[in-house]
Amino acid sequence: EGGGGAGGLPIRNTGLDCPALFLRELPSTITEDTICQLFTRYGVVTSVDILLAKEKGEKIRGYVLMDARESAQRAKDALQDREVDGVP
């Protein structure tokens, strides 16, 4: 499972049966509302947590908790390496 690729929204599942996704390299303009809008088309978003950078140059990361593992997998498949707010 793993994110990465040629930029965009790297997403990985946090566990085998867990409906949570770990988001890496988020744009500095990202908001919880933006994340909810992106992910709600694939299922119910139950929680969003944005981890702001502690040091200059550090990437912003976050977690999305979905209602079901299947919803998380659909979101991951659709959004992996997708641009967010114009940032690849």
XYZ file of N, CA, C and O in Angstrom:
352
model
N 0.864 -1.125 0.000
C 0.000 0.000 0.000
C 0.910 1.185 0.000
O 1.536 1.492 0.065
N 1.073 2.134 0.044
C 2.039 3.185 0.009
C 1.599 4.264 -0.911
O 0.852 4.034 -1.817
N 2.054 5.426 -0.617
C 1.737 6.571 -1.461
C 2.918 6.852 -2.341
O 3.713 5.994 -2.633
N 3.055 8.067 -2.707
C 4.186 8.431 -3.531
C 3.771 8.559 -4.962
O 2.636 8.813 -5.267
N 4.704 8.363 -5.828
C 4.398 8.526 -7.237
C 4.954 9.837 -7.731
O 5.887 10.385 -7.177
N 4.340 10.366 -8.740
C 4.860 11.557 -9.398
C 4.255 12.842 -8.845
O 3.921 13.740 -9.569
N 4.086 12.916 -7.545
C 3.508 14.112 -6.941
C 2.031 13.925 -6.726
O 1.501 12.848 -6.863
N 1.355 14.971 -6.356
C -0.060 14.878 -6.091
C -0.315 14.523 -4.645
O 0.459 14.838 -3.775
N -1.417 13.851 -4.399
C -1.850 13.542 -3.052
C -1.469 12.108 -2.707
O -2.210 11.186 -3.002
N -0.299 11.896 -2.088
C 0.083 10.538 -1.719
C -0.787 10.075 -0.551
O -0.868 10.733 0.466
N -1.439 8.950 -0.718
C -2.352 8.414 0.279
C -1.948 6.985 0.577
O -1.621 6.228 -0.313
N -2.020 6.616 1.851
C -1.839 5.209 2.170
C -2.800 4.839 3.282
O -3.176 5.673 4.099
N -3.205 3.581 3.306
C -4.062 3.087 4.361
C -3.231 2.945 5.626
O -2.066 2.557 5.567
N -3.834 3.230 6.774
C -3.102 3.139 8.022
C -3.081 1.727 8.583
O -2.283 1.420 9.447
N -3.950 0.855 8.131
C -3.978 -0.525 8.611
C -4.869 -1.371 7.733
O -5.649 -0.868 6.945
N -4.774 -2.672 7.873
C -5.497 -3.583 6.991
C -7.010 -3.441 7.097
O -7.703 -3.488 6.095
N -7.552 -3.296 8.290
C -8.999 -3.221 8.455
C -9.461 -1.843 8.894
O -10.610 -1.654 9.245
N -8.576 -0.897 8.883
C -8.875 0.441 9.374
C -9.351 1.339 8.232
O -8.728 1.389 7.187
N -10.449 2.065 8.451
C -10.945 2.961 7.399
C -10.274 4.332 7.419
O -10.849 5.321 7.005
N -9.044 4.399 7.916
C -8.321 5.664 7.978
C -7.272 5.732 6.874
O -6.673 4.722 6.511
N -7.073 6.928 6.345
C -6.060 7.157 5.318
C -5.098 8.222 5.801
O -5.502 9.219 6.417
N -3.836 8.026 5.520
C -2.786 8.983 5.856
C -2.470 9.785 4.605
O -2.200 9.214 3.549
N -2.518 11.102 4.700
C -2.278 11.988 3.560
C -0.933 12.670 3.754
O -0.656 13.226 4.814
N -0.116 12.669 2.723
C 1.194 13.318 2.789
C 1.276 14.434 1.765
O 0.540 14.459 0.797
N 2.202 15.343 1.993
C 2.519 16.423 1.043
C 1.297 17.260 0.689
O 1.051 17.569 -0.470
N 0.523 17.617 1.693
C -0.648 18.459 1.472
C -0.214 19.899 1.223
O 0.778 20.360 1.783
N -0.964 20.634 0.421
C -0.627 22.041 0.181
C -0.873 22.870 1.443
O -1.716 22.518 2.276
N -0.164 23.963 1.578
C -0.298 24.811 2.766
C -1.678 25.455 2.852
O -2.081 25.922 3.913
N -2.423 25.463 1.749
C -3.762 26.063 1.716
C -4.863 25.085 2.114
O -6.034 25.463 2.145
N -4.517 23.857 2.430
C -5.514 22.827 2.694
C -6.313 23.143 3.950
O -5.774 23.699 4.913
N -7.602 22.810 3.916
C -8.469 22.962 5.083
C -9.211 21.648 5.307
O -9.286 20.800 4.414
N -9.784 21.503 6.493
C -10.590 20.315 6.770
C -11.776 20.246 5.821
O -12.151 19.167 5.365
N -12.368 21.401 5.519
C -13.500 21.426 4.590
C -13.108 20.914 3.206
O -13.852 20.158 2.575
N -11.933 21.319 2.716
C -11.460 20.860 1.410
C -11.289 19.344 1.405
O -11.702 18.658 0.466
N -10.691 18.821 2.447
C -10.493 17.374 2.540
C -11.839 16.663 2.583
O -12.053 15.667 1.886
N -12.773 17.179 3.379
C -14.111 16.571 3.446
C -14.783 16.567 2.083
O -15.375 15.569 1.671
N -14.697 17.677 1.365
C -15.315 17.750 0.035
C -14.711 16.722 -0.915
O -15.412 16.115 -1.715
N -13.393 16.533 -0.844
C -12.732 15.558 -1.719
C -13.163 14.127 -1.404
O -13.356 13.317 -2.311
N -13.287 13.812 -0.119
C -13.480 12.417 0.289
C -14.937 12.005 0.453
O -15.236 10.820 0.375
N -15.868 12.942 0.647
C -17.257 12.546 0.890
C -17.929 11.928 -0.328
O -18.938 11.241 -0.174
N -17.392 12.114 -1.514
C -18.007 11.442 -2.664
C -17.748 9.940 -2.667
O -18.329 9.218 -3.456
N -16.887 9.476 -1.764
C -16.546 8.046 -1.709
C -17.080 7.366 -0.456
O -16.922 6.167 -0.294
N -17.698 8.130 0.435
C -18.257 7.578 1.670
C -18.369 8.678 2.706
O -18.073 9.843 2.436
N -18.786 8.284 3.888
C -18.956 9.246 4.975
C -17.610 9.493 5.648
O -16.925 8.564 6.067
N -17.226 10.761 5.728
C -16.010 11.152 6.439
C -16.392 11.359 7.903
O -17.253 12.179 8.219
N -15.775 10.597 8.794
C -16.109 10.710 10.211
C -15.142 11.604 10.962
O -15.485 12.124 12.016
N -13.932 11.810 10.421
C -12.957 12.646 11.104
C -11.856 13.076 10.133
O -11.473 12.323 9.244
N -11.373 14.304 10.325
C -10.243 14.822 9.559
C -9.276 15.459 10.552
O -9.699 16.196 11.446
N -8.006 15.178 10.400
C -6.994 15.775 11.263
C -5.837 16.237 10.391
O -5.234 15.430 9.678
N -5.542 17.530 10.414
C -4.422 18.089 9.655
C -3.264 18.316 10.613
O -3.422 18.951 11.659
N -2.105 17.775 10.259
C -0.899 17.929 11.068
C -0.026 19.004 10.428
O 0.590 18.768 9.395
N -0.010 20.158 11.036
C 0.749 21.268 10.472
C 2.249 21.035 10.629
O 2.698 20.351 11.550
N 3.000 21.604 9.731
C 4.458 21.459 9.752
C 5.019 22.134 11.000
O 4.630 23.245 11.349
N 5.939 21.448 11.666
C 6.583 22.004 12.855
C 7.829 22.799 12.492
O 8.212 23.711 13.191
N 8.455 22.409 11.400
C 9.683 23.066 10.969
C 9.525 23.581 9.555
O 8.773 23.024 8.755
N 10.264 24.637 9.248
C 10.227 25.202 7.905
C 10.689 24.146 6.900
O 11.662 23.445 7.120
N 9.954 24.019 5.825
C 10.300 23.048 4.791
C 9.662 21.688 4.989
O 9.670 20.854 4.093
N 9.105 21.452 6.162
C 8.439 20.183 6.428
C 7.071 20.168 5.736
O 6.386 21.182 5.671
N 6.688 19.038 5.203
C 5.418 18.902 4.487
C 4.262 18.779 5.473
O 4.409 18.249 6.563
N 3.092 19.263 5.052
C 1.877 19.130 5.849
C 1.274 17.766 5.567
O 1.233 17.306 4.431
N 0.822 17.107 6.637
C 0.234 15.775 6.513
C -1.129 15.780 7.181
O -1.498 16.732 7.857
N -1.862 14.699 7.006
C -3.151 14.599 7.661
C -3.701 13.192 7.626
O -3.135 12.297 6.998
N -4.802 13.025 8.344
C -5.524 11.762 8.386
C -6.984 12.007 8.040
O -7.544 13.039 8.404
N -7.586 11.048 7.367
C -9.020 11.054 7.107
C -9.553 9.716 7.607
O -9.022 8.665 7.255
N -10.585 9.772 8.434
C -11.238 8.558 8.898
C -12.583 8.456 8.191
O -13.392 9.387 8.248
N -12.784 7.356 7.490
C -14.011 7.130 6.728
C -14.934 6.185 7.505
O -14.513 5.570 8.477
N -16.163 6.039 7.034
C -17.146 5.192 7.702
C -16.869 3.702 7.536
O -17.290 2.900 8.360
N -16.184 3.314 6.481
C -15.928 1.893 6.215
C -14.634 1.734 5.426
O -14.224 2.626 4.698
N -14.029 0.588 5.572
C -12.787 0.266 4.855
C -12.985 0.381 3.344
O -12.114 0.861 2.630
N -14.143 -0.048 2.861
C -14.420 0.001 1.429
C -14.457 1.448 0.931
O -13.989 1.759 -0.160
N -15.022 2.342 1.733
C -15.062 3.761 1.376
C -13.652 4.332 1.309
O -13.315 5.072 0.381
N -12.838 3.963 2.278
C -11.451 4.431 2.304
C -10.691 3.932 1.075
O -9.932 4.674 0.453
N -10.912 2.678 0.693
C -10.225 2.119 -0.471
C -10.675 2.804 -1.757
O -9.857 3.112 -2.620
N -11.984 3.073 -1.896
C -12.491 3.784 -3.077
C -11.865 5.177 -3.162
O -11.459 5.619 -4.240
N -11.800 5.875 -2.031
C -11.213 7.219 -2.012
C -9.735 7.161 -2.377
O -9.250 7.963 -3.183
N -9.033 6.203 -1.816
C -7.606 6.059 -2.118
C -7.396 5.791 -3.604
O -6.556 6.420 -4.249
N -8.172 4.862 -4.161
C -8.033 4.521 -5.579
C -8.308 5.730 -6.476
O -7.639 5.922 -7.488
N -9.292 6.538 -6.111
C -9.683 7.679 -6.939
C -8.774 8.889 -6.768
O -8.547 9.638 -7.717
N -8.237 9.089 -5.574
C -7.526 10.337 -5.279
C -6.010 10.199 -5.208
O -5.318 11.207 -5.079
N -5.498 8.997 -5.270
C -4.048 8.792 -5.189
C -3.334 9.654 -6.222
O -3.673 9.631 -7.398
N -2.374 10.446 -5.785
C -1.536 11.298 -6.647
C -2.325 12.359 -7.407
O -1.888 12.836 -8.438
N -3.466 12.749 -6.898
C -4.277 13.800 -7.518
C -3.839 15.173 -7.005
O -3.443 15.330 -5.866
N -3.912 16.171 -7.869
C -3.611 17.542 -7.455
C -4.685 18.046 -6.512
O -5.855 17.747 -6.683
N -4.256 18.818 -5.515
C -5.183 19.424 -4.570
C -4.872 20.907 -4.502
O -3.726 21.300 -4.280
N -5.868 21.724 -4.691
C -5.690 23.180 -4.687
C -4.595 23.621 -5.663
O -3.816 24.520 -5.372
N -4.489 22.930 -6.797
C -3.516 23.289 -7.816
C -2.093 22.871 -7.515
O -1.173 23.203 -8.241
N -1.894 22.115 -6.424
C -0.553 21.663 -6.054
C -0.435 20.188 -6.406
O -1.226 19.383 -5.947
N 0.547 19.822 -7.241
C 0.699 18.411 -7.612
C 1.240 17.580 -6.455
O 1.845 18.077 -5.561
